[in-house]
Amino acid sequence: MLHTLSAFRLTTRDAMRLHIILGPTSVGKTARATRLAKDTGTPVVMLDRIQCYRELTTTSGRPRPAEIGGTTRLYLDDRRVADGELTAADAYAKLRQILQHLVFRHPCVILEGGSLSLCPALFAGDALADKRVTLQHVTIPDMALYRERLYARILDMLAPNDHRLTMLEELANVWPLAATQPFVRTIGGFDVLIAWCERTGIAPGELRAAARHVAVRRALAGLVLERHIEHAQTQQAVFTSLAAHTANISSMSPAAFPSAPAATA
């Protein structure tokens, strides 16, 4: 289901336009953002703290190049797990810096994501002030179908076939960094895999070998699925509340989002 709302005050005729695509994991935000970016020549800025990490492309659900079709996609930072956690406050500060930079190059920008820490901060802060903003609130259409699609995606994350590291390999690579293990434990999906390792006595570095057994791989996928479902339901509740707080603002169709002129150097 798609909800379209217009938000926030416009103080100048030439205010920067932002189109925010907000929703739970795996509801089609990337496809919507990519279509709009292709149609308008507009860059997409990701509202996601974990996709900033080079070593976590599979675990964070960072889109493959084929999924974004040559469009421009900007991440809040370029980090390694050894750099530690990107806090919500730091992520918000980096988002403001990116928007301040883009305002001189693009009159229109797409914001896409579902961060439970960053998205509420975006609406509570001043980053949207003096901008023309539209919001697409994408929700889970049908839970049974959603579970089926999400499970298939998680199985792919555990055993991708496009030469990317699997989620299990990413965990094995970052777990030896003792200083960042507390952060790694908080990452969605990693948390339940680490808990499973502790229950079974299998080290995170041995998960890939263990998951060669179909029964083990399916069991791990089931754990990650339930973790993602729980997270998605929380996202849906939080974002529905955010959208409701903008319900008194006049509507504006995202189809009216204008084509952006070529960026200046």
Short mmCIF file of C-alpha atoms in Angstrom, two decimals:
data_model
loop_
_atom_site.label_atom_id
_atom_site.label_comp_id
_atom_site.label_asym_id
_atom_site.label_seq_id
_atom_site.Cartn_x
_atom_site.Cartn_y
_atom_site.Cartn_z
CA MET A 1 0.00 0.00 0.00
CA LEU A 2 1.27 3.47 -0.89
CA HIS A 3 0.45 6.65 1.00
CA THR A 4 1.44 9.99 -0.52
CA LEU A 5 1.59 13.12 1.59
CA SER A 6 3.01 16.59 1.13
CA ALA A 7 4.81 18.11 4.07
CA PHE A 8 6.56 21.10 5.57
CA ARG A 9 6.54 24.80 4.81
CA LEU A 10 7.85 26.43 1.65
CA THR A 11 9.59 29.74 2.30
CA THR A 12 11.02 30.47 -1.16
CA ARG A 13 9.79 29.81 -4.69
CA ASP A 14 13.01 27.96 -5.52
CA ALA A 15 13.20 25.74 -2.43
CA MET A 16 14.88 22.38 -2.85
CA ARG A 17 12.44 19.52 -3.43
CA LEU A 18 12.80 16.31 -1.45
CA HIS A 19 10.84 13.14 -2.07
CA ILE A 20 11.04 10.71 0.86
CA ILE A 21 10.29 7.01 0.31
CA LEU A 22 9.78 5.49 3.74
CA GLY A 23 8.83 1.98 4.80
CA PRO A 24 9.84 -1.39 6.26
CA THR A 25 12.55 -3.58 4.82
CA SER A 26 11.79 -5.37 1.54
CA VAL A 27 8.57 -3.59 0.56
CA GLY A 28 9.84 -2.20 -2.75
CA LYS A 29 11.39 1.14 -1.73
CA THR A 30 14.47 0.64 -3.89
CA ALA A 31 12.44 -0.17 -6.99
CA ARG A 32 10.28 2.94 -6.49
CA ALA A 33 13.29 5.16 -5.87
CA THR A 34 15.11 3.78 -8.90
CA ARG A 35 12.14 4.32 -11.23
CA LEU A 36 11.74 7.91 -10.07
CA ALA A 37 15.49 8.54 -10.29
CA LYS A 38 15.55 7.25 -13.86
CA ASP A 39 12.56 9.36 -14.84
CA THR A 40 13.90 12.57 -13.30
CA GLY A 41 17.69 12.29 -13.29
CA THR A 42 17.54 12.75 -9.53
CA PRO A 43 20.07 11.30 -7.04
CA VAL A 44 18.95 8.97 -4.26
CA VAL A 45 20.29 9.42 -0.73
CA MET A 46 20.01 6.37 1.53
CA LEU A 47 18.51 6.80 4.99
CA ASP A 48 20.39 3.78 6.34
CA ARG A 49 23.28 3.59 8.78
CA ILE A 50 24.37 -0.02 8.13
CA GLN A 51 24.57 0.26 4.33
CA CYS A 52 27.50 2.63 4.87
CA TYR A 53 29.78 -0.31 5.74
CA ARG A 54 31.81 -1.82 2.92
CA GLU A 55 31.95 -5.25 4.56
CA LEU A 56 28.18 -5.49 5.11
CA THR A 57 26.73 -5.09 1.63
CA THR A 58 24.77 -8.36 1.75
CA THR A 59 23.74 -8.16 5.40
CA SER A 60 22.52 -4.57 5.07
CA GLY A 61 20.59 -5.26 1.86
CA ARG A 62 22.64 -2.78 -0.13
CA PRO A 63 21.23 -2.88 -3.69
CA ARG A 64 23.20 -4.60 -6.40
CA PRO A 65 24.30 -2.43 -9.36
CA ALA A 66 21.73 -4.11 -11.59
CA GLU A 67 18.95 -3.09 -9.20
CA ILE A 68 19.70 0.62 -9.43
CA GLY A 69 20.15 0.71 -13.20
CA GLY A 70 22.88 3.33 -13.45
CA THR A 71 21.14 5.84 -11.19
CA THR A 72 23.12 7.84 -8.62
CA ARG A 73 22.88 6.44 -5.10
CA LEU A 74 24.61 8.20 -2.21
CA TYR A 75 25.36 6.67 1.17
CA LEU A 76 25.80 8.63 4.37
CA ASP A 77 29.42 7.53 4.75
CA ASP A 78 32.03 5.09 3.50
CA ARG A 79 33.01 3.09 6.56
CA ARG A 80 34.56 -0.12 7.76
CA VAL A 81 33.32 -2.03 10.77
CA ALA A 82 36.65 -1.25 12.46
CA ASP A 83 35.57 2.42 12.43
CA GLY A 84 32.82 1.54 14.91
CA GLU A 85 29.13 2.33 14.96
CA LEU A 86 27.76 5.28 13.02
CA THR A 87 25.46 6.75 15.65
CA ALA A 88 22.07 8.22 14.80
CA ALA A 89 23.34 11.69 15.69
CA ASP A 90 26.37 11.34 13.43
CA ALA A 91 24.23 9.89 10.63
CA TYR A 92 21.83 12.84 10.85
CA ALA A 93 24.72 15.30 10.76
CA LYS A 94 26.14 13.58 7.67
CA LEU A 95 22.71 13.65 6.01
CA ARG A 96 22.46 17.42 6.58
CA GLN A 97 25.92 17.88 5.06
CA ILE A 98 24.97 15.85 1.99
CA LEU A 99 21.78 17.87 1.45
CA GLN A 100 23.67 21.13 1.90
CA HIS A 101 26.08 19.99 -0.80
CA LEU A 102 23.39 18.74 -3.19
CA VAL A 103 21.29 21.90 -3.00
CA PHE A 104 23.85 23.63 -5.22
CA ARG A 105 23.79 20.83 -7.81
CA HIS A 106 20.30 19.33 -7.80
CA PRO A 107 16.99 21.11 -7.19
CA CYS A 108 15.44 17.70 -6.42
CA VAL A 109 16.65 14.78 -4.28
CA ILE A 110 15.10 11.42 -3.34
CA LEU A 111 15.56 10.12 0.21
CA GLU A 112 14.99 6.38 0.64
CA GLY A 113 15.15 4.22 3.71
CA GLY A 114 13.76 2.69 6.83
CA SER A 115 16.16 3.47 9.66
CA LEU A 116 14.32 3.46 12.98
CA SER A 117 16.82 5.90 14.44
CA LEU A 118 17.54 8.21 11.52
CA CYS A 119 14.06 8.63 9.99
CA PRO A 120 12.39 9.96 13.17
CA ALA A 121 15.38 12.28 13.65
CA LEU A 122 14.90 13.55 10.11
CA PHE A 123 11.31 14.59 10.81
CA ALA A 124 12.14 16.00 14.25
CA GLY A 125 15.15 18.05 13.13
CA ASP A 126 15.65 21.00 10.80
CA ALA A 127 17.02 19.20 7.74
CA LEU A 128 13.63 19.49 6.01
CA ALA A 129 13.11 23.16 6.84
CA ASP A 130 12.69 25.52 3.88
CA LYS A 131 12.25 22.61 1.47
CA ARG A 132 9.32 21.26 -0.52
CA VAL A 133 8.80 17.72 0.70
CA THR A 134 6.62 14.83 -0.43
CA LEU A 135 6.39 11.53 1.40
CA GLN A 136 5.67 8.05 0.08
CA HIS A 137 4.86 5.79 3.01
CA VAL A 138 5.12 2.22 1.71
CA THR A 139 3.56 -0.45 3.92
CA ILE A 140 3.49 -4.25 4.04
CA PRO A 141 0.70 -5.21 1.59
CA ASP A 142 -0.03 -8.78 2.69
CA MET A 143 1.84 -10.46 5.55
CA ALA A 144 1.73 -13.99 4.13
CA LEU A 145 3.10 -12.87 0.77
CA TYR A 146 5.60 -10.60 2.50
CA ARG A 147 6.94 -13.48 4.61
CA GLU A 148 7.31 -15.67 1.52
CA ARG A 149 9.25 -13.03 -0.42
CA LEU A 150 11.39 -12.07 2.55
CA TYR A 151 12.28 -15.69 3.25
CA ALA A 152 13.42 -16.14 -0.36
CA ARG A 153 15.54 -13.00 -0.06
CA ILE A 154 17.14 -14.25 3.16
CA LEU A 155 17.98 -17.61 1.61
CA ASP A 156 19.70 -15.65 -1.16
CA MET A 157 21.62 -13.64 1.45
CA LEU A 158 22.87 -16.85 3.03
CA ALA A 159 23.95 -18.29 -0.31
CA PRO A 160 24.09 -15.58 -3.02
CA ASN A 161 24.90 -16.64 -6.55
CA ASP A 162 26.36 -13.39 -7.92
CA HIS A 163 29.85 -13.59 -6.39
CA ARG A 164 28.98 -11.39 -3.43
CA LEU A 165 29.91 -12.55 0.04
CA THR A 166 27.17 -14.30 1.91
CA MET A 167 25.77 -12.90 5.14
CA LEU A 168 27.56 -15.73 6.96
CA GLU A 169 30.88 -14.84 5.35
CA GLU A 170 30.44 -11.18 6.26
CA LEU A 171 29.83 -12.13 9.87
CA ALA A 172 32.88 -14.41 9.88
CA ASN A 173 35.03 -11.58 8.51
CA VAL A 174 34.03 -8.90 11.03
CA TRP A 175 33.59 -11.02 14.17
CA PRO A 176 37.35 -11.37 14.95
CA LEU A 177 37.51 -7.61 15.66
CA ALA A 178 36.98 -7.87 19.41
CA ALA A 179 36.67 -4.11 19.91
CA THR A 180 33.65 -3.90 17.61
CA GLN A 181 31.88 -7.10 18.66
CA PRO A 182 29.37 -5.17 20.82
CA PHE A 183 28.40 -3.16 17.71
CA VAL A 184 28.27 -6.27 15.50
CA ARG A 185 25.89 -7.91 17.97
CA THR A 186 23.37 -5.10 17.40
CA ILE A 187 23.14 -5.57 13.63
CA GLY A 188 19.84 -7.07 12.55
CA GLY A 189 20.32 -10.69 11.51
CA PHE A 190 23.79 -10.94 13.01
CA ASP A 191 22.23 -10.80 16.48
CA VAL A 192 20.22 -14.00 16.04
CA LEU A 193 23.06 -15.79 14.21
CA ILE A 194 25.48 -14.99 17.03
CA ALA A 195 22.94 -16.18 19.59
CA TRP A 196 22.54 -19.45 17.65
CA CYS A 197 26.33 -19.88 17.62
CA GLU A 198 26.47 -19.39 21.37
CA ARG A 199 23.71 -21.97 21.93
CA THR A 200 25.27 -24.59 19.66
CA GLY A 201 28.95 -23.97 20.39
CA ILE A 202 29.68 -23.28 16.72
CA ALA A 203 31.95 -20.29 16.18
CA PRO A 204 30.73 -17.54 13.81
CA GLY A 205 33.67 -18.33 11.54
CA GLU A 206 32.36 -21.87 11.13
CA LEU A 207 28.81 -20.90 10.13
CA ARG A 208 29.46 -21.07 6.41
CA ALA A 209 30.59 -24.70 6.65
CA ALA A 210 27.68 -25.59 8.93
CA ALA A 211 25.19 -23.97 6.54
CA ARG A 212 26.22 -26.30 3.72
CA HIS A 213 23.71 -28.66 5.30
CA VAL A 214 20.30 -27.70 3.97
CA ALA A 215 18.58 -28.22 7.31
CA VAL A 216 21.01 -25.88 9.07
CA ARG A 217 20.74 -23.24 6.35
CA ARG A 218 16.95 -23.32 6.52
CA ALA A 219 17.02 -23.11 10.31
CA LEU A 220 19.30 -20.07 10.17
CA ALA A 221 17.12 -18.49 7.49
CA GLY A 222 14.10 -19.02 9.72
CA LEU A 223 15.78 -17.23 12.62
CA VAL A 224 16.80 -14.30 10.44
CA LEU A 225 13.31 -14.19 8.93
CA GLU A 226 11.61 -13.85 12.32
CA ARG A 227 14.10 -11.16 13.31
CA HIS A 228 13.36 -9.20 10.13
CA ILE A 229 9.59 -9.63 10.53
CA GLU A 230 9.78 -8.26 14.07
CA HIS A 231 11.86 -5.32 12.83
CA ALA A 232 9.51 -4.67 9.91
CA GLN A 233 6.47 -4.59 12.18
CA THR A 234 8.20 -2.04 14.41
CA GLN A 235 9.14 0.00 11.35
CA GLN A 236 5.55 -0.08 10.12
CA ALA A 237 4.21 1.13 13.47
CA VAL A 238 6.79 3.92 13.82
CA PHE A 239 6.46 5.16 10.24
CA THR A 240 2.67 5.04 10.35
CA SER A 241 2.86 7.32 13.37
CA LEU A 242 5.27 9.64 11.56
CA ALA A 243 2.98 9.79 8.53
CA ALA A 244 -0.04 10.49 10.73
CA HIS A 245 1.67 13.54 12.15
CA THR A 246 1.81 15.03 8.66
CA ALA A 247 -1.78 14.14 7.80
CA ASN A 248 -2.94 17.77 8.05
CA ILE A 249 -0.69 18.84 5.17
CA SER A 250 -2.04 19.15 1.64
CA SER A 251 -1.41 16.30 -0.80
CA MET A 252 0.99 16.39 -3.72
CA SER A 253 1.42 13.50 -6.12
CA PRO A 254 4.98 12.15 -6.54
CA ALA A 255 4.21 12.09 -10.27
CA ALA A 256 4.52 15.86 -10.11
CA PHE A 257 8.13 15.54 -8.94
CA PRO A 258 9.94 17.45 -11.70
CA SER A 259 12.76 16.31 -13.90
CA ALA A 260 16.03 17.61 -12.60
CA PRO A 261 18.35 19.52 -14.91
CA ALA A 262 21.85 18.26 -15.49
CA ALA A 263 24.04 18.64 -12.39
CA THR A 264 26.64 21.37 -12.46
CA ALA A 265 30.28 20.60 -11.87
#
